[in-house]
Amino acid sequence: MLLDYVQQESGGPRVVAESADWLALVPFWAAWPFELLLIARRPAARLSDLDGPARDDLALTLHRVLAGYDGLFRRPFPYSFGWHQAPFGGGVGEGDGRTPTGIDPGVGWQLHAHVFPPLLRASVRKFMVGYELLAETQRDITAEEAAERLRAAVGEARAAGAATPG
């Protein structure tokens, strides 16, 4: 499903950065103002499934996006970051990485990461409380507006050389 989502969103208004191997976008369901979803463009269940070029491209894409976050409000940008990848193995003593039923646990998984930055403005944090915790999150800006602002910040950081390693 995530690979279908990559095809649907590529080149669209919620995209922050694109490369040959990765798509970084503000998902339409984002709860945090500048939330980001980073998805591998090709089937990969785990980080260990990536080849050398995809790993290098991941490093460059992350560098670009994180420099853009810092440039967004002209300060170090706090965030939480996490990967979603398939589990390994099916249990103790199983050397082939399959479950007790013989099914590879990576089938149906698509490697992706989430970035959850809590800032709404340079000096204003977003807190989820009350209604948002129990019912529906409230967006302070649209996903498209957040992506546009992040895209501009990524472009500025790139132009300033912040996204060039070394």
C-alpha positions as YAML, in Angstrom:
chain: A
units: angstrom
residues:
- id: 1
  name: MET
  ca: [0.00, 0.00, 0.00]
- id: 2
  name: LEU
  ca: [2.82, 2.44, 0.78]
- id: 3
  name: LEU
  ca: [4.37, 1.89, -2.65]
- id: 4
  name: ASP
  ca: [1.00, 2.79, -4.18]
- id: 5
  name: TYR
  ca: [0.98, 5.89, -1.96]
- id: 6
  name: VAL
  ca: [4.47, 6.82, -3.22]
- id: 7
  name: GLN
  ca: [3.21, 6.66, -6.82]
- id: 8
  name: GLN
  ca: [0.11, 8.70, -5.97]
- id: 9
  name: GLU
  ca: [2.01, 11.44, -4.11]
- id: 10
  name: SER
  ca: [5.16, 11.73, -6.30]
- id: 11
  name: GLY
  ca: [5.54, 15.26, -7.62]
- id: 12
  name: GLY
  ca: [2.53, 16.42, -5.63]
- id: 13
  name: PRO
  ca: [1.96, 19.35, -3.28]
- id: 14
  name: ARG
  ca: [2.74, 17.37, -0.09]
- id: 15
  name: VAL
  ca: [6.20, 16.26, -1.27]
- id: 16
  name: VAL
  ca: [9.14, 17.86, 0.55]
- id: 17
  name: ALA
  ca: [12.03, 16.02, -1.12]
- id: 18
  name: GLU
  ca: [12.30, 13.32, -3.77]
- id: 19
  name: SER
  ca: [15.20, 11.24, -4.93]
- id: 20
  name: ALA
  ca: [15.70, 8.10, -6.96]
- id: 21
  name: ASP
  ca: [15.23, 5.89, -3.90]
- id: 22
  name: TRP
  ca: [13.24, 7.94, -1.36]
- id: 23
  name: LEU
  ca: [10.16, 10.10, -1.06]
- id: 24
  name: ALA
  ca: [9.81, 12.54, 1.86]
- id: 25
  name: LEU
  ca: [6.36, 14.05, 2.27]
- id: 26
  name: VAL
  ca: [3.89, 15.48, 4.73]
- id: 27
  name: PRO
  ca: [1.17, 12.82, 4.76]
- id: 28
  name: PHE
  ca: [-2.41, 14.00, 4.39]
- id: 29
  name: TRP
  ca: [-3.18, 12.41, 7.78]
- id: 30
  name: ALA
  ca: [-0.33, 14.20, 9.62]
- id: 31
  name: ALA
  ca: [-1.16, 15.16, 13.19]
- id: 32
  name: TRP
  ca: [1.93, 17.28, 13.88]
- id: 33
  name: PRO
  ca: [2.41, 20.57, 11.99]
- id: 34
  name: PHE
  ca: [5.58, 19.52, 10.14]
- id: 35
  name: GLU
  ca: [5.31, 15.74, 10.37]
- id: 36
  name: LEU
  ca: [7.19, 13.87, 7.68]
- id: 37
  name: LEU
  ca: [6.93, 10.39, 6.19]
- id: 38
  name: LEU
  ca: [10.05, 9.00, 4.51]
- id: 39
  name: ILE
  ca: [9.35, 5.98, 2.28]
- id: 40
  name: ALA
  ca: [11.67, 3.77, 0.26]
- id: 41
  name: ARG
  ca: [10.55, 3.92, -3.39]
- id: 42
  name: ARG
  ca: [11.38, 0.27, -4.06]
- id: 43
  name: PRO
  ca: [10.25, -2.79, -2.14]
- id: 44
  name: ALA
  ca: [12.30, -3.11, 1.05]
- id: 45
  name: ALA
  ca: [11.05, -4.65, 4.27]
- id: 46
  name: ARG
  ca: [14.05, -3.70, 6.42]
- id: 47
  name: LEU
  ca: [17.03, -1.34, 6.44]
- id: 48
  name: SER
  ca: [19.22, -4.37, 5.79]
- id: 49
  name: ASP
  ca: [17.39, -4.88, 2.47]
- id: 50
  name: LEU
  ca: [18.79, -1.63, 1.05]
- id: 51
  name: ASP
  ca: [21.64, -1.77, -1.44]
- id: 52
  name: GLY
  ca: [24.59, 0.64, -1.32]
- id: 53
  name: PRO
  ca: [23.10, 3.31, -3.62]
- id: 54
  name: ALA
  ca: [19.81, 3.30, -1.67]
- id: 55
  name: ARG
  ca: [21.68, 3.68, 1.63]
- id: 56
  name: ASP
  ca: [23.75, 6.55, 0.21]
- id: 57
  name: ASP
  ca: [20.60, 8.19, -1.15]
- id: 58
  name: LEU
  ca: [18.94, 7.79, 2.25]
- id: 59
  name: ALA
  ca: [21.85, 9.59, 3.92]
- id: 60
  name: LEU
  ca: [21.67, 12.47, 1.43]
- id: 61
  name: THR
  ca: [17.87, 12.72, 1.66]
- id: 62
  name: LEU
  ca: [17.94, 12.75, 5.47]
- id: 63
  name: HIS
  ca: [20.70, 15.34, 5.45]
- id: 64
  name: ARG
  ca: [18.69, 17.58, 3.11]
- id: 65
  name: VAL
  ca: [15.45, 17.23, 5.08]
- id: 66
  name: LEU
  ca: [17.04, 17.73, 8.52]
- id: 67
  name: ALA
  ca: [18.95, 20.80, 7.28]
- id: 68
  name: GLY
  ca: [15.62, 22.08, 5.99]
- id: 69
  name: TYR
  ca: [14.02, 21.55, 9.39]
- id: 70
  name: ASP
  ca: [16.81, 23.59, 11.03]
- id: 71
  name: GLY
  ca: [16.36, 26.31, 8.42]
- id: 72
  name: LEU
  ca: [12.58, 26.45, 8.77]
- id: 73
  name: PHE
  ca: [12.70, 28.55, 11.95]
- id: 74
  name: ARG
  ca: [16.44, 29.41, 11.80]
- id: 75
  name: ARG
  ca: [17.23, 27.30, 14.86]
- id: 76
  name: PRO
  ca: [17.99, 23.68, 15.73]
- id: 77
  name: PHE
  ca: [14.72, 21.87, 15.18]
- id: 78
  name: PRO
  ca: [13.65, 19.22, 17.73]
- id: 79
  name: TYR
  ca: [12.01, 16.07, 16.47]
- id: 80
  name: SER
  ca: [11.31, 12.44, 17.25]
- id: 81
  name: PHE
  ca: [12.28, 9.96, 14.56]
- id: 82
  name: GLY
  ca: [11.56, 6.29, 14.12]
- id: 83
  name: TRP
  ca: [11.72, 3.48, 11.57]
- id: 84
  name: HIS
  ca: [9.00, 0.96, 10.76]
- id: 85
  name: GLN
  ca: [10.48, -2.21, 9.37]
- id: 86
  name: ALA
  ca: [9.61, -5.90, 9.29]
- id: 87
  name: PRO
  ca: [10.57, -8.05, 12.25]
- id: 88
  name: PHE
  ca: [13.35, -10.59, 11.92]
- id: 89
  name: GLY
  ca: [12.79, -14.29, 12.46]
- id: 90
  name: GLY
  ca: [9.95, -16.26, 13.87]
- id: 91
  name: GLY
  ca: [11.30, -17.42, 17.16]
- id: 92
  name: VAL
  ca: [14.13, -18.89, 19.16]
- id: 93
  name: GLY
  ca: [16.30, -21.35, 17.29]
- id: 94
  name: GLU
  ca: [14.99, -20.58, 13.82]
- id: 95
  name: GLY
  ca: [17.88, -19.85, 11.52]
- id: 96
  name: ASP
  ca: [16.07, -19.13, 8.27]
- id: 97
  name: GLY
  ca: [14.32, -15.94, 9.45]
- id: 98
  name: ARG
  ca: [10.86, -17.39, 8.89]
- id: 99
  name: THR
  ca: [7.96, -17.78, 11.27]
- id: 100
  name: PRO
  ca: [7.02, -21.21, 12.68]
- id: 101
  name: THR
  ca: [4.52, -21.50, 9.81]
- id: 102
  name: GLY
  ca: [7.29, -20.95, 7.24]
- id: 103
  name: ILE
  ca: [6.17, -17.45, 6.23]
- id: 104
  name: ASP
  ca: [8.80, -14.73, 5.84]
- id: 105
  name: PRO
  ca: [7.77, -12.01, 8.35]
- id: 106
  name: GLY
  ca: [8.94, -9.36, 5.86]
- id: 107
  name: VAL
  ca: [6.22, -10.14, 3.33]
- id: 108
  name: GLY
  ca: [3.81, -7.23, 3.09]
- id: 109
  name: TRP
  ca: [6.04, -4.71, 4.88]
- id: 110
  name: GLN
  ca: [7.41, -1.54, 3.32]
- id: 111
  name: LEU
  ca: [10.31, 0.25, 4.99]
- id: 112
  name: HIS
  ca: [9.43, 3.78, 6.09]
- id: 113
  name: ALA
  ca: [10.23, 6.31, 8.80]
- id: 114
  name: HIS
  ca: [8.29, 9.02, 10.60]
- id: 115
  name: VAL
  ca: [9.60, 12.37, 11.78]
- id: 116
  name: PHE
  ca: [7.48, 14.06, 14.43]
- id: 117
  name: PRO
  ca: [8.62, 17.63, 15.14]
- id: 118
  name: PRO
  ca: [6.57, 19.32, 17.86]
- id: 119
  name: LEU
  ca: [7.06, 22.96, 16.83]
- id: 120
  name: LEU
  ca: [4.21, 25.00, 15.40]
- id: 121
  name: ARG
  ca: [6.24, 28.21, 15.26]
- id: 122
  name: ALA
  ca: [9.82, 29.02, 16.32]
- id: 123
  name: SER
  ca: [8.82, 29.59, 19.94]
- id: 124
  name: VAL
  ca: [5.53, 27.68, 20.12]
- id: 125
  name: ARG
  ca: [5.35, 23.95, 20.76]
- id: 126
  name: LYS
  ca: [2.32, 21.94, 19.78]
- id: 127
  name: PHE
  ca: [0.94, 19.78, 22.57]
- id: 128
  name: MET
  ca: [-1.62, 17.06, 22.10]
- id: 129
  name: VAL
  ca: [-4.00, 17.17, 25.01]
- id: 130
  name: GLY
  ca: [-7.64, 16.53, 25.83]
- id: 131
  name: TYR
  ca: [-9.68, 16.26, 22.68]
- id: 132
  name: GLU
  ca: [-6.71, 15.47, 20.46]
- id: 133
  name: LEU
  ca: [-5.59, 12.56, 22.61]
- id: 134
  name: LEU
  ca: [-9.02, 11.00, 22.79]
- id: 135
  name: ALA
  ca: [-10.71, 11.87, 19.52]
- id: 136
  name: GLU
  ca: [-9.34, 13.84, 16.59]
- id: 137
  name: THR
  ca: [-6.08, 15.67, 16.09]
- id: 138
  name: GLN
  ca: [-6.35, 19.31, 15.14]
- id: 139
  name: ARG
  ca: [-4.23, 20.61, 12.30]
- id: 140
  name: ASP
  ca: [-2.90, 24.13, 12.73]
- id: 141
  name: ILE
  ca: [-1.85, 24.27, 9.06]
- id: 142
  name: THR
  ca: [-2.67, 22.02, 6.12]
- id: 143
  name: ALA
  ca: [-0.35, 19.24, 5.02]
- id: 144
  name: GLU
  ca: [0.17, 21.10, 1.73]
- id: 145
  name: GLU
  ca: [1.17, 24.34, 3.49]
- id: 146
  name: ALA
  ca: [3.56, 22.48, 5.80]
- id: 147
  name: ALA
  ca: [5.14, 20.71, 2.81]
- id: 148
  name: GLU
  ca: [5.49, 23.99, 0.92]
- id: 149
  name: ARG
  ca: [7.26, 25.65, 3.84]
- id: 150
  name: LEU
  ca: [9.53, 22.64, 4.40]
- id: 151
  name: ARG
  ca: [10.29, 22.34, 0.67]
- id: 152
  name: ALA
  ca: [11.36, 26.00, 0.60]
- id: 153
  name: ALA
  ca: [13.55, 25.52, 3.68]
- id: 154
  name: VAL
  ca: [15.16, 22.40, 2.17]
- id: 155
  name: GLY
  ca: [15.84, 24.37, -1.02]
- id: 156
  name: GLU
  ca: [17.40, 27.25, 0.94]
- id: 157
  name: ALA
  ca: [19.59, 24.86, 2.93]
- id: 158
  name: ARG
  ca: [20.69, 23.14, -0.27]
- id: 159
  name: ALA
  ca: [21.49, 26.46, -1.95]
- id: 160
  name: ALA
  ca: [23.51, 27.50, 1.10]
- id: 161
  name: GLY
  ca: [25.48, 24.27, 0.90]
- id: 162
  name: ALA
  ca: [24.14, 22.85, 4.15]
- id: 163
  name: ALA
  ca: [23.01, 19.68, 2.41]
- id: 164
  name: THR
  ca: [26.36, 18.93, 0.82]
- id: 165
  name: PRO
  ca: [28.26, 16.38, 2.89]
- id: 166
  name: GLY
  ca: [31.91, 16.89, 3.66]
...
